[in-house]
PDB file of C-alpha atoms in Angstrom:
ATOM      1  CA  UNK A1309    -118.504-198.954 -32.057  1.00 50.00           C
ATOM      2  CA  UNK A1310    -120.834-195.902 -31.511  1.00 54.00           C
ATOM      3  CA  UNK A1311    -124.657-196.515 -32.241  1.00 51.00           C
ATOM      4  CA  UNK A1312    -124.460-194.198 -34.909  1.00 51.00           C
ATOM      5  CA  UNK A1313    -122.360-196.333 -36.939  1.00 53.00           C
ATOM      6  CA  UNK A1314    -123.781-199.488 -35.900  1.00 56.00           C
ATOM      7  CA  UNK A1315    -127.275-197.642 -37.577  1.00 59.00           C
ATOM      8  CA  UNK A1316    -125.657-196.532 -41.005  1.00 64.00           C
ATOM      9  CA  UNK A1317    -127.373-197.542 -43.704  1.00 68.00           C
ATOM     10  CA  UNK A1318    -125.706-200.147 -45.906  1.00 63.00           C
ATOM     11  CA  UNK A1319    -124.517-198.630 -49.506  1.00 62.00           C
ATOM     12  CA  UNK A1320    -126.645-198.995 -51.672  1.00 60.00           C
ATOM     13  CA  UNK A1321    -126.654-201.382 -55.000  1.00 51.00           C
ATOM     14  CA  UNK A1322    -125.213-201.120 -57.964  1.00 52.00           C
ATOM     15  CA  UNK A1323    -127.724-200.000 -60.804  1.00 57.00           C
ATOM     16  CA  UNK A1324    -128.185-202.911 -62.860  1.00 66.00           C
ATOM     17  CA  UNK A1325    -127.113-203.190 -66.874  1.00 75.00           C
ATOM     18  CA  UNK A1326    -130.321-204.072 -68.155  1.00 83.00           C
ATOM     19  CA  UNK A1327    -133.861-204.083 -67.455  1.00 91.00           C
ATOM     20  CA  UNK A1328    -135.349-207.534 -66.193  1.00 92.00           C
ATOM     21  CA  UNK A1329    -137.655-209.168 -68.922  1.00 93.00           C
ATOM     22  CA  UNK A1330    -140.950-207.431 -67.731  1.00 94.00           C
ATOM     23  CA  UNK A1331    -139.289-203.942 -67.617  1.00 94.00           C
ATOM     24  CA  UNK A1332    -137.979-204.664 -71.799  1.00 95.00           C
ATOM     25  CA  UNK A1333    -141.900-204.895 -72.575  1.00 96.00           C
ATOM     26  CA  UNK A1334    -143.114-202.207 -71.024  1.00 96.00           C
ATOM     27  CA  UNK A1335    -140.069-200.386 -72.647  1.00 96.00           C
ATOM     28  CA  UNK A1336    -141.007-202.249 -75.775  1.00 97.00           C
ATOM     29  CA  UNK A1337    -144.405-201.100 -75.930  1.00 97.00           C
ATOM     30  CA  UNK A1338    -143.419-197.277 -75.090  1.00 97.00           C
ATOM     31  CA  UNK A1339    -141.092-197.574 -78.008  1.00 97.00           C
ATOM     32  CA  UNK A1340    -143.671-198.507 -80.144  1.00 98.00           C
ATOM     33  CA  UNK A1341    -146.513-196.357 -79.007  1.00 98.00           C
ATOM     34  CA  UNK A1342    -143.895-193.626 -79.687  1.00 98.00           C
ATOM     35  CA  UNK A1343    -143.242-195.263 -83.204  1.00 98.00           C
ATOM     36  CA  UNK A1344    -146.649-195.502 -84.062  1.00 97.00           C
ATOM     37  CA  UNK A1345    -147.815-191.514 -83.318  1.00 98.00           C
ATOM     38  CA  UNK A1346    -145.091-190.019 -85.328  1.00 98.00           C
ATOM     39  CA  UNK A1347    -146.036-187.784 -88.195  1.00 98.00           C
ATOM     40  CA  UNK A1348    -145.684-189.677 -91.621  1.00 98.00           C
ATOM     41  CA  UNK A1349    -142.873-187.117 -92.940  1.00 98.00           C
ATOM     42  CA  UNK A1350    -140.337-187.772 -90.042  1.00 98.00           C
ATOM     43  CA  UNK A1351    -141.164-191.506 -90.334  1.00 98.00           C
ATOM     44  CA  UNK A1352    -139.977-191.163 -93.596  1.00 98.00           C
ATOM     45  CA  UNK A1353    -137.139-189.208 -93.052  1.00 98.00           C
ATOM     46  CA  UNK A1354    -135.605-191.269 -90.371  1.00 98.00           C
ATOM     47  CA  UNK A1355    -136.355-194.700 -92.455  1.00 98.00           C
ATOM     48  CA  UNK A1356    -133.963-192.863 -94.789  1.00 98.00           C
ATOM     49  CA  UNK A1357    -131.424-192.493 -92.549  1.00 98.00           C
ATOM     50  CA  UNK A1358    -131.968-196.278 -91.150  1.00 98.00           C
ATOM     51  CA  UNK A1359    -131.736-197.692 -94.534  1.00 98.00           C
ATOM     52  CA  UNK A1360    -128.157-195.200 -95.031  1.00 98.00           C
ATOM     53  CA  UNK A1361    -126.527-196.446 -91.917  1.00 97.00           C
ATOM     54  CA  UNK A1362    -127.829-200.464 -92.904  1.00 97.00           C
ATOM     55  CA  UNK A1363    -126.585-200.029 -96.403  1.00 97.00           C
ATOM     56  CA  UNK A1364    -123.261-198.476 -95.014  1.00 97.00           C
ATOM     57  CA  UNK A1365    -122.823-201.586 -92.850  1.00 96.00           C
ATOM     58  CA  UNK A1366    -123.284-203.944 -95.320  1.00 96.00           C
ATOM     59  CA  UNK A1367    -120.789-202.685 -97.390  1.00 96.00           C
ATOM     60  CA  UNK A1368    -118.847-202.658 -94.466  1.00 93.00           C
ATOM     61  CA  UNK A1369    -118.934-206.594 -94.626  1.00 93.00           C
ATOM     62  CA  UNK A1370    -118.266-206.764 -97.611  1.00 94.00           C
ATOM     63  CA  UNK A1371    -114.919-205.353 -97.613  1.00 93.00           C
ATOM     64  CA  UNK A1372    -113.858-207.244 -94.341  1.00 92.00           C
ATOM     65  CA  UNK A1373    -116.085-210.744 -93.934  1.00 85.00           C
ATOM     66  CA  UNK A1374    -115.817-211.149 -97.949  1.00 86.00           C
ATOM     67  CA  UNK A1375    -112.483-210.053 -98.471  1.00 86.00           C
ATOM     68  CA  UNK A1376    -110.618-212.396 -96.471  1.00 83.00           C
ATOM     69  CA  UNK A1377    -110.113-215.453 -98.987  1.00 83.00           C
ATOM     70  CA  UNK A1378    -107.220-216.689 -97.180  1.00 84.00           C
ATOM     71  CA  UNK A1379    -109.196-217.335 -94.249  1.00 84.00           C
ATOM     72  CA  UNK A1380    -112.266-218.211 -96.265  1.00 79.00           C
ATOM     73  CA  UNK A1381    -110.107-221.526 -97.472  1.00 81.00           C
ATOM     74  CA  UNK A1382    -108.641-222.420 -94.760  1.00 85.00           C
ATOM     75  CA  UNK A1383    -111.394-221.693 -92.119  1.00 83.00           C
ATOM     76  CA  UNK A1384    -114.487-220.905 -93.218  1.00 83.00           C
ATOM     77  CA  UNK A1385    -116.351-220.726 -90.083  1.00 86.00           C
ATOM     78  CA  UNK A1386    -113.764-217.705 -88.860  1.00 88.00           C
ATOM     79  CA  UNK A1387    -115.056-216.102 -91.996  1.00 87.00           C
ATOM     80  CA  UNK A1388    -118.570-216.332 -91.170  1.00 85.00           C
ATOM     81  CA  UNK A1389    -118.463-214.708 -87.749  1.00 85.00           C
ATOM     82  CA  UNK A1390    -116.093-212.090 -89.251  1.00 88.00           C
ATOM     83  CA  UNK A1391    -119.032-211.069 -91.892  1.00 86.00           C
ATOM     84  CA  UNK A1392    -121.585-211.441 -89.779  1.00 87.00           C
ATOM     85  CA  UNK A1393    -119.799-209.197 -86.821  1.00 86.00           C
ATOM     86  CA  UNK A1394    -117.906-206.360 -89.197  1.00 87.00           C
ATOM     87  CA  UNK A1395    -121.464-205.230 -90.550  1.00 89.00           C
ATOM     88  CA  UNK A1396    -125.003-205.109 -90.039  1.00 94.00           C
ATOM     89  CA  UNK A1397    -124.648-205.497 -85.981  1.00 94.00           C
ATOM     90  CA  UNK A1398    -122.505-201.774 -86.434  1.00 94.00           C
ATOM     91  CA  UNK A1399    -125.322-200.455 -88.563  1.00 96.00           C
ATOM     92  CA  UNK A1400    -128.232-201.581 -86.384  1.00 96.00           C
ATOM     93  CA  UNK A1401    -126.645-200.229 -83.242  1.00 96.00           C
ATOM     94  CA  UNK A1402    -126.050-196.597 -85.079  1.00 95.00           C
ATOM     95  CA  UNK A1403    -129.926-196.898 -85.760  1.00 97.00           C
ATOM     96  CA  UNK A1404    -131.011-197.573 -82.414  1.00 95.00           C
ATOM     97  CA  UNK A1405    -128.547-195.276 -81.041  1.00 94.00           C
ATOM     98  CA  UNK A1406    -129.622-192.710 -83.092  1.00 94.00           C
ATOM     99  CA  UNK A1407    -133.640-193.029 -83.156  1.00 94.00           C
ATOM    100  CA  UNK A1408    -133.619-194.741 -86.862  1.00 96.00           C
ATOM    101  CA  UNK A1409    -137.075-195.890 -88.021  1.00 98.00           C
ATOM    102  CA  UNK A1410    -135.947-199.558 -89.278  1.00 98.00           C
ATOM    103  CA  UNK A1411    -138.592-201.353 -90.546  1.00 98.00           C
ATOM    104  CA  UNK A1412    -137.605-204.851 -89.757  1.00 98.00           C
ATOM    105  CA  UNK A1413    -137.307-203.860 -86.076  1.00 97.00           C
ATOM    106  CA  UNK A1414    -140.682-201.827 -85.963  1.00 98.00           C
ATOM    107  CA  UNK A1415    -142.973-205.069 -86.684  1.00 98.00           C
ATOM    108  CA  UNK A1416    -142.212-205.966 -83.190  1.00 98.00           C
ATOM    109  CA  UNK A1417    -141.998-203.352 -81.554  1.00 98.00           C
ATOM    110  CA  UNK A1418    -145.402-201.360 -83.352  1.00 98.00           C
ATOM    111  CA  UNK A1419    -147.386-204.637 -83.006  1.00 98.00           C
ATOM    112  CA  UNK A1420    -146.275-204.835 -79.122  1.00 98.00           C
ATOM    113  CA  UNK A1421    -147.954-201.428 -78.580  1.00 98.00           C
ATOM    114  CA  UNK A1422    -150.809-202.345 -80.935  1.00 98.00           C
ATOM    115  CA  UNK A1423    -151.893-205.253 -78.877  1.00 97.00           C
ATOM    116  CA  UNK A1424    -151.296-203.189 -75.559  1.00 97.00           C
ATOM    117  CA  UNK A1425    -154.161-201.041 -77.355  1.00 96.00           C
ATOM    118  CA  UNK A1426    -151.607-198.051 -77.347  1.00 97.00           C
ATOM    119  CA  UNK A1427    -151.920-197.721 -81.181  1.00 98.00           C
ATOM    120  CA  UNK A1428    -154.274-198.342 -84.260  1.00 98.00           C
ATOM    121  CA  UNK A1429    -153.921-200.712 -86.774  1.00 98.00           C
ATOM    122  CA  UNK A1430    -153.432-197.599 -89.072  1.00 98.00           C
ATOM    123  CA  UNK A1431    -151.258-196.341 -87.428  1.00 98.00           C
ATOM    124  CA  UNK A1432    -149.246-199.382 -87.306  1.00 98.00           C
ATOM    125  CA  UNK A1433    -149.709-200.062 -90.510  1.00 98.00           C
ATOM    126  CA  UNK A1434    -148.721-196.513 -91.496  1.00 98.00           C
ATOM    127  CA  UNK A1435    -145.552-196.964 -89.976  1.00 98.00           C
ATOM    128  CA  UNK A1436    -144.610-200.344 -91.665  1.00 98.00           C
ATOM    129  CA  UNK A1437    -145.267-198.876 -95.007  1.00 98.00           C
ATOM    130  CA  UNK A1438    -143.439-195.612 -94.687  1.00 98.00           C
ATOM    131  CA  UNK A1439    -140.429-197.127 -92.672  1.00 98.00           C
ATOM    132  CA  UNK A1440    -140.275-199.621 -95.962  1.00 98.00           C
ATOM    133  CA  UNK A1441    -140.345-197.054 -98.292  1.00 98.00           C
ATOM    134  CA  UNK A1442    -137.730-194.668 -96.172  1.00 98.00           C
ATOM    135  CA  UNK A1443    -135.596-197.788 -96.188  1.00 98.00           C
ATOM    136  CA  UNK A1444    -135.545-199.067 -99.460  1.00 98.00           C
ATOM    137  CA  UNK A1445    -134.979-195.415-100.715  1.00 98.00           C
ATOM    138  CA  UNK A1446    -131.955-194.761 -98.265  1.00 98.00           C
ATOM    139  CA  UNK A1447    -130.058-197.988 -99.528  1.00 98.00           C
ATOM    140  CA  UNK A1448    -130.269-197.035-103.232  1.00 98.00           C
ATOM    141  CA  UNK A1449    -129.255-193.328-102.003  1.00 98.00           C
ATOM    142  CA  UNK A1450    -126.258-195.221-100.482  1.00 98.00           C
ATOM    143  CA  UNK A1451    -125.822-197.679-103.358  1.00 98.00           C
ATOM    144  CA  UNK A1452    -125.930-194.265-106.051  1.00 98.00           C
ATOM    145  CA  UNK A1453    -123.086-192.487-103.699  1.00 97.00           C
ATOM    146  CA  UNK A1454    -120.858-195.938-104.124  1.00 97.00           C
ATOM    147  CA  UNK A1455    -121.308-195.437-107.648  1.00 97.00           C
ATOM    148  CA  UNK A1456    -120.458-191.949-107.764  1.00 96.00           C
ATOM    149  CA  UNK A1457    -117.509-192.819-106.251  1.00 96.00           C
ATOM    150  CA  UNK A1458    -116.452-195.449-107.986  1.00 95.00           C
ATOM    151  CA  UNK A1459    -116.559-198.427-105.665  1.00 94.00           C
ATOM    152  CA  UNK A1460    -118.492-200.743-108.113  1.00 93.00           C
ATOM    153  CA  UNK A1461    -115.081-201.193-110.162  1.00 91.00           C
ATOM    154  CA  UNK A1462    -111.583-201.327-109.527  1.00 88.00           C
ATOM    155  CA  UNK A1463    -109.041-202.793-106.814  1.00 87.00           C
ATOM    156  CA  UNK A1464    -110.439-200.963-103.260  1.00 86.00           C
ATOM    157  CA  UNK A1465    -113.598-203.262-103.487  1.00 90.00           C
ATOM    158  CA  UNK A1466    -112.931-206.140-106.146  1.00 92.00           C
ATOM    159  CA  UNK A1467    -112.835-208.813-103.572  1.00 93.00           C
ATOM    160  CA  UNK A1468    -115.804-207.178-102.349  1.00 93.00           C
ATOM    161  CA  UNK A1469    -117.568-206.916-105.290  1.00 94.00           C
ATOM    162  CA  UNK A1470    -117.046-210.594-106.685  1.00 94.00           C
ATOM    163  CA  UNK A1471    -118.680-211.831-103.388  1.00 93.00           C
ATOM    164  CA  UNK A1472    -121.444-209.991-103.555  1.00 96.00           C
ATOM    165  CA  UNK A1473    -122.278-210.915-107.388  1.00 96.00           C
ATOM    166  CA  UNK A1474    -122.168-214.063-106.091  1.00 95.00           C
ATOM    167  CA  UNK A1475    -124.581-213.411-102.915  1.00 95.00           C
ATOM    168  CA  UNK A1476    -127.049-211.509-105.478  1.00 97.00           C
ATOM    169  CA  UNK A1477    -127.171-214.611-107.382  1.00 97.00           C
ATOM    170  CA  UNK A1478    -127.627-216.863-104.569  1.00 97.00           C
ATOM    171  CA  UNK A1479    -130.535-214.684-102.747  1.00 97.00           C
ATOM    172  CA  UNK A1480    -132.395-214.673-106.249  1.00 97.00           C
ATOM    173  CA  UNK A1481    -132.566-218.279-106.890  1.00 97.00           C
ATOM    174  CA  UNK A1482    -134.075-219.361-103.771  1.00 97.00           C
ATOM    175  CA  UNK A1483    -137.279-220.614-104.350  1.00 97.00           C
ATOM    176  CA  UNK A1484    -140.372-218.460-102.357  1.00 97.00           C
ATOM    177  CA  UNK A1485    -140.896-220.677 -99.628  1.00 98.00           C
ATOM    178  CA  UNK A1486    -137.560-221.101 -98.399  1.00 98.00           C
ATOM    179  CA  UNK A1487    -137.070-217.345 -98.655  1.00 98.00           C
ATOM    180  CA  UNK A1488    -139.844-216.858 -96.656  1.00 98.00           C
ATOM    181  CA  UNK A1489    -139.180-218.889 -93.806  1.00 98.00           C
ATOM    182  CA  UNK A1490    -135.566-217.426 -94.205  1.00 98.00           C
ATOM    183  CA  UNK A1491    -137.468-214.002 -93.417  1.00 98.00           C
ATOM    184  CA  UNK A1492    -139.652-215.161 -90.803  1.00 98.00           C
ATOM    185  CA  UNK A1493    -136.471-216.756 -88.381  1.00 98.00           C
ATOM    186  CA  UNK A1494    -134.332-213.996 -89.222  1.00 98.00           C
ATOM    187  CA  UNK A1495    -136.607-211.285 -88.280  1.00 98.00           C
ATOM    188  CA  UNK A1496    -137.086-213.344 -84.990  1.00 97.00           C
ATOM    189  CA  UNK A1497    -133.661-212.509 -84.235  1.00 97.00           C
ATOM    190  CA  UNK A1498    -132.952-209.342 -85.469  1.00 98.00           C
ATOM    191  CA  UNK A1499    -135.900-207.750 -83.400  1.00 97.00           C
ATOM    192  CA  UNK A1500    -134.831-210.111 -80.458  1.00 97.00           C
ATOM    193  CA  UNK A1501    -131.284-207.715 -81.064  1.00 97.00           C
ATOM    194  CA  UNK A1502    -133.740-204.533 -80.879  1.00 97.00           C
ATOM    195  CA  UNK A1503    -135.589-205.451 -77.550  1.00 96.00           C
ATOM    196  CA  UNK A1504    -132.421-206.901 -76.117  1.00 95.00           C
ATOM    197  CA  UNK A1505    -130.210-203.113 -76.990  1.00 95.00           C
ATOM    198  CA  UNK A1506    -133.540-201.381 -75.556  1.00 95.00           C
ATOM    199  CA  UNK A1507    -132.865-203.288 -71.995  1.00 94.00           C
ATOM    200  CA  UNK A1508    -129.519-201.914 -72.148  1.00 91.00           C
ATOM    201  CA  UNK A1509    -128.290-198.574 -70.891  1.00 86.00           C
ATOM    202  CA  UNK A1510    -124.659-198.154 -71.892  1.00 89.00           C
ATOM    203  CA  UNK A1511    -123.085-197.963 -76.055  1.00 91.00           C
ATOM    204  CA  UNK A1512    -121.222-201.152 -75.610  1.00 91.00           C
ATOM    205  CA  UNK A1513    -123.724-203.104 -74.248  1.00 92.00           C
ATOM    206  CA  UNK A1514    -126.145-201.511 -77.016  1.00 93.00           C
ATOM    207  CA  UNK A1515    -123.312-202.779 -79.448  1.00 93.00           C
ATOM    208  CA  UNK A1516    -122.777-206.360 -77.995  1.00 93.00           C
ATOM    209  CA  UNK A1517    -127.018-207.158 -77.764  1.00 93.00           C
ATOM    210  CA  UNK A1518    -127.235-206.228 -81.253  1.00 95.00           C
ATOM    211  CA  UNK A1519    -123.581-207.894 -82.201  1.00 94.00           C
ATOM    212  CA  UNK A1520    -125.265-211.760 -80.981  1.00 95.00           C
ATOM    213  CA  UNK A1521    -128.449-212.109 -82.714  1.00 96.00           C
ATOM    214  CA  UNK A1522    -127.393-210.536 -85.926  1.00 96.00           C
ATOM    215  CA  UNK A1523    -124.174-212.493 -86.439  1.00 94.00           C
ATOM    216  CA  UNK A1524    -126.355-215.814 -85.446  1.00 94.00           C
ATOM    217  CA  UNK A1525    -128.852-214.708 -88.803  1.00 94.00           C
ATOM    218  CA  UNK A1526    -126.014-214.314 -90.894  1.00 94.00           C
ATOM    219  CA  UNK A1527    -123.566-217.102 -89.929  1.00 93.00           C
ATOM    220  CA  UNK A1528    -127.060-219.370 -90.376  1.00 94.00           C
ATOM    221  CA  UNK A1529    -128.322-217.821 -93.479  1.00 94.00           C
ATOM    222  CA  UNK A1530    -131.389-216.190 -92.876  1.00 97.00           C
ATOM    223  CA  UNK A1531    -132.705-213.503 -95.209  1.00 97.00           C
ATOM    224  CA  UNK A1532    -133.082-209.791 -94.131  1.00 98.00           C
ATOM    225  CA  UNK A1533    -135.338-207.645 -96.764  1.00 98.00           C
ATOM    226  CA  UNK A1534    -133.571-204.146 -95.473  1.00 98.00           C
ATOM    227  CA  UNK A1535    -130.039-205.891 -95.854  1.00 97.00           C
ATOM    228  CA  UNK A1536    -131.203-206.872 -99.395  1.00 98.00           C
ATOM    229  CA  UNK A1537    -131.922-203.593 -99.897  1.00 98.00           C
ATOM    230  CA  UNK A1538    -128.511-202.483-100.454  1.00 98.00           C
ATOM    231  CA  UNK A1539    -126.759-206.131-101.173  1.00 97.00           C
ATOM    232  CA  UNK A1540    -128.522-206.648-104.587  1.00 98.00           C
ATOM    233  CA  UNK A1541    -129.269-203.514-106.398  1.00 98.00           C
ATOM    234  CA  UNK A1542    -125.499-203.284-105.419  1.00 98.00           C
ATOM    235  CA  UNK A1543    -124.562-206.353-107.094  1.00 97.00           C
ATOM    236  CA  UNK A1544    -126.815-205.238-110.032  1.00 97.00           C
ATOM    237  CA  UNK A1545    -125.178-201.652-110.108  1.00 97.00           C
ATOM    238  CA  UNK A1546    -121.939-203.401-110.277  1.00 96.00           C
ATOM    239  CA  UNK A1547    -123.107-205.889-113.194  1.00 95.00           C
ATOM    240  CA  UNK A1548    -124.714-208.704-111.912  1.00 96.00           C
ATOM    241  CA  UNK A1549    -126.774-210.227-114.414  1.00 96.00           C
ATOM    242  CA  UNK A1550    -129.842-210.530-111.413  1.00 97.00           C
ATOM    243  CA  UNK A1551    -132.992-208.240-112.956  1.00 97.00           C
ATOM    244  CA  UNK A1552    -134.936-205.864-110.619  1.00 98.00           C
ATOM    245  CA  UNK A1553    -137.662-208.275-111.370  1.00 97.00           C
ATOM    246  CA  UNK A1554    -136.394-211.241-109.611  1.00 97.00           C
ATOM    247  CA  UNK A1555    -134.898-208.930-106.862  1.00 98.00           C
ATOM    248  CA  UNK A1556    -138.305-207.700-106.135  1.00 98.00           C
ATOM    249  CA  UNK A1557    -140.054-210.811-106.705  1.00 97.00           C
ATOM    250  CA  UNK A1558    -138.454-214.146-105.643  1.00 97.00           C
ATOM    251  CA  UNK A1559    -136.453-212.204-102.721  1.00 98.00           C
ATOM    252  CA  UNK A1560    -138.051-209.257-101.583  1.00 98.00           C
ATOM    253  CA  UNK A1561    -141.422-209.867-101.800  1.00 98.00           C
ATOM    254  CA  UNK A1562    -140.794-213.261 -99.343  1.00 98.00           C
ATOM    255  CA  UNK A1563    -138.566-212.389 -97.477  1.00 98.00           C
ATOM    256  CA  UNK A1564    -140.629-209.207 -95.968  1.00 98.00           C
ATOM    257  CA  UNK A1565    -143.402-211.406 -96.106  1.00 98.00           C
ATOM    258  CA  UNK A1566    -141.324-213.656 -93.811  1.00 98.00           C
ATOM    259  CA  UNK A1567    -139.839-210.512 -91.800  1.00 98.00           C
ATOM    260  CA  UNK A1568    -143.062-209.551 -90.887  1.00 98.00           C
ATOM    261  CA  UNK A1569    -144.196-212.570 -89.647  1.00 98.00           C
ATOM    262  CA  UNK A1570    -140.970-213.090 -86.971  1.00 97.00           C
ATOM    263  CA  UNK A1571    -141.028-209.899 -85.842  1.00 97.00           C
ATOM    264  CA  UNK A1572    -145.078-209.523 -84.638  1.00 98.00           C
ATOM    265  CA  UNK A1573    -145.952-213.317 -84.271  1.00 96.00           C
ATOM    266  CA  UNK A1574    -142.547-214.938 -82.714  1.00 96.00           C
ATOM    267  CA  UNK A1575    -141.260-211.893 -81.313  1.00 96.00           C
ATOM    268  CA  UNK A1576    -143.673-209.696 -79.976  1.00 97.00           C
ATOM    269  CA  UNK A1577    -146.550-212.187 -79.641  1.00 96.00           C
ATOM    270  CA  UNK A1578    -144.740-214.352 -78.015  1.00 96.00           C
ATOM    271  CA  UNK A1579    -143.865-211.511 -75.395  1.00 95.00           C
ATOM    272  CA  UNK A1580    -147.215-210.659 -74.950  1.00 97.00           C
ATOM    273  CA  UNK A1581    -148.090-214.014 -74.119  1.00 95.00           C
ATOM    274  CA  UNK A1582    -145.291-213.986 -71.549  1.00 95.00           C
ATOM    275  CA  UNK A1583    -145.702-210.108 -69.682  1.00 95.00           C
ATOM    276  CA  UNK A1584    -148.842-208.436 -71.847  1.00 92.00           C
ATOM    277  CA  UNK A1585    -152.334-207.460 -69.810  1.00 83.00           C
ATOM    278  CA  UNK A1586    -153.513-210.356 -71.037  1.00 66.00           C
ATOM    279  CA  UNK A1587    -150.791-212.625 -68.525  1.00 57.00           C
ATOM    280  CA  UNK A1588    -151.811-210.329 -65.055  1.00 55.00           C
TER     281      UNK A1588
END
């Protein structure tokens, strides 16, 4: 063996899949800086888009999770993870993959940089309120083109449509409390599937670290305001006999309340504990 080969260098490793737990708050706190100095108009214009591609996904479950009664009877626990997989984990990785300003997602991620002093509390504030308003106007832009084309009625989506008249029902008669802590663990997770996709580099690992923690909120029940954005004035467009009064007040209203709370105290307070300035 020559000395030259004896001295090559040893190949070097491969580049790892995702950022180590420090890295994803620093990243974190980038994203929301970023968030948090865009202008108000394109905030607005990409919480459209967010709520869109959310609304689209829910009525993605709907016609596969909820239109599987077969399975339903006979194993209902296949049906969960079915709904909670065909759905909102697709929409949530278009948004992320596509620079959607999701307001669910954003209370983490815009509080993260607010306590790294990288943003106002205007500015954060700013951003919640527009990204709300962007999303809850996409999802009834989505919910008016389903009933332009005719998907409230008739045998494509009847399956679909029966369960969620039924899910309207059931999100409107819980009382406040319960909807709020509904909010508050399933914002927990849904921004744990943000910072987890924001570690990753590659689409299918994007897809499978928002897949997890929104299929555990569904399969366990939790309560999503954006997602209720499109299921229930749905189920109202279709005929449900739920009023935009108790949509607004005995689920929305909570349930952000709730939302908020995961996503800055358990999510990104938590992180700041572990890796902020304030932990050197």
């Amino acid at each position: 063996m020559t000395a030259s080969a004896a001295a090559a260098p040893a190949p070097p490793a491969p580049p790892s899949h995702i950022l180590a737990p420090a890295q994803t708050w620093s990243k974190a706190v980038a994203m929301g800086t970023m968030k948090g100095k865009l202008p108000p108009a394109k905030i607005l214009f990409l919480g459209v888009l967010a709520g869109f591609y959310l609304s689209m996904a829910g009525m993605l479950s709907l016609q596969v999770g909820m239109s599987l009664p077969a399975i339903a009877s006979s194993d209902a626990g296949l049906q969960k993870l079915l709904f909670g997989f065909f759905g909102l984990p697709i929409g949530l990785t278009f948004i992320c993959c596509t620079g959607g300003e999701l307001f669910t997602g954003n209370t983490s991620l815009c509080f993260a940089a607010f306590l790294e002093g990288k943003i106002t509390l205007s500015e954060m504030l700013a951003n919640f309120a527009i990204s709300f308003v962007g999303n809850f106007l996409g999802s009834l832009v989505f919910v008016a083109c389903m009933v332009a084309c005719g998907l409230t009625t008739g045998p494509v989506t009847a399956l679909g449509v029966a369960s969620v008249l039924k899910i309207a029902s059931v999100k409107t008669s819980l009382g406040f409390g319960s909807a709020f802590m509904r909010g508050v663990m399933c914002n927990w997770l849904v921004c744990l599937a943000v910072w987890l996709q924001a570690s990753s580099h590659d689409f299918i690992n994007k897809l499978v670290c928002c897949a997890l923690p929104v299929m555990c909120f569904i399969v366990l029940g939790f309560e999503h305001s954006i997602a209720n954005m499109f299921y229930i004035p749905f189920a109202i467009a279709a005929g449900s006999d739920v009023t935009w009064g108790a949509f607004l007040l005995k689920n929305l209203l909570p349930v952000t309340l709730g939302n908020i709370l995961g996503g800055m105290a358990l999510l990104a307070g938590s992180y700041y504990l572990a890796f902020g300035k304030k932990s050197a």
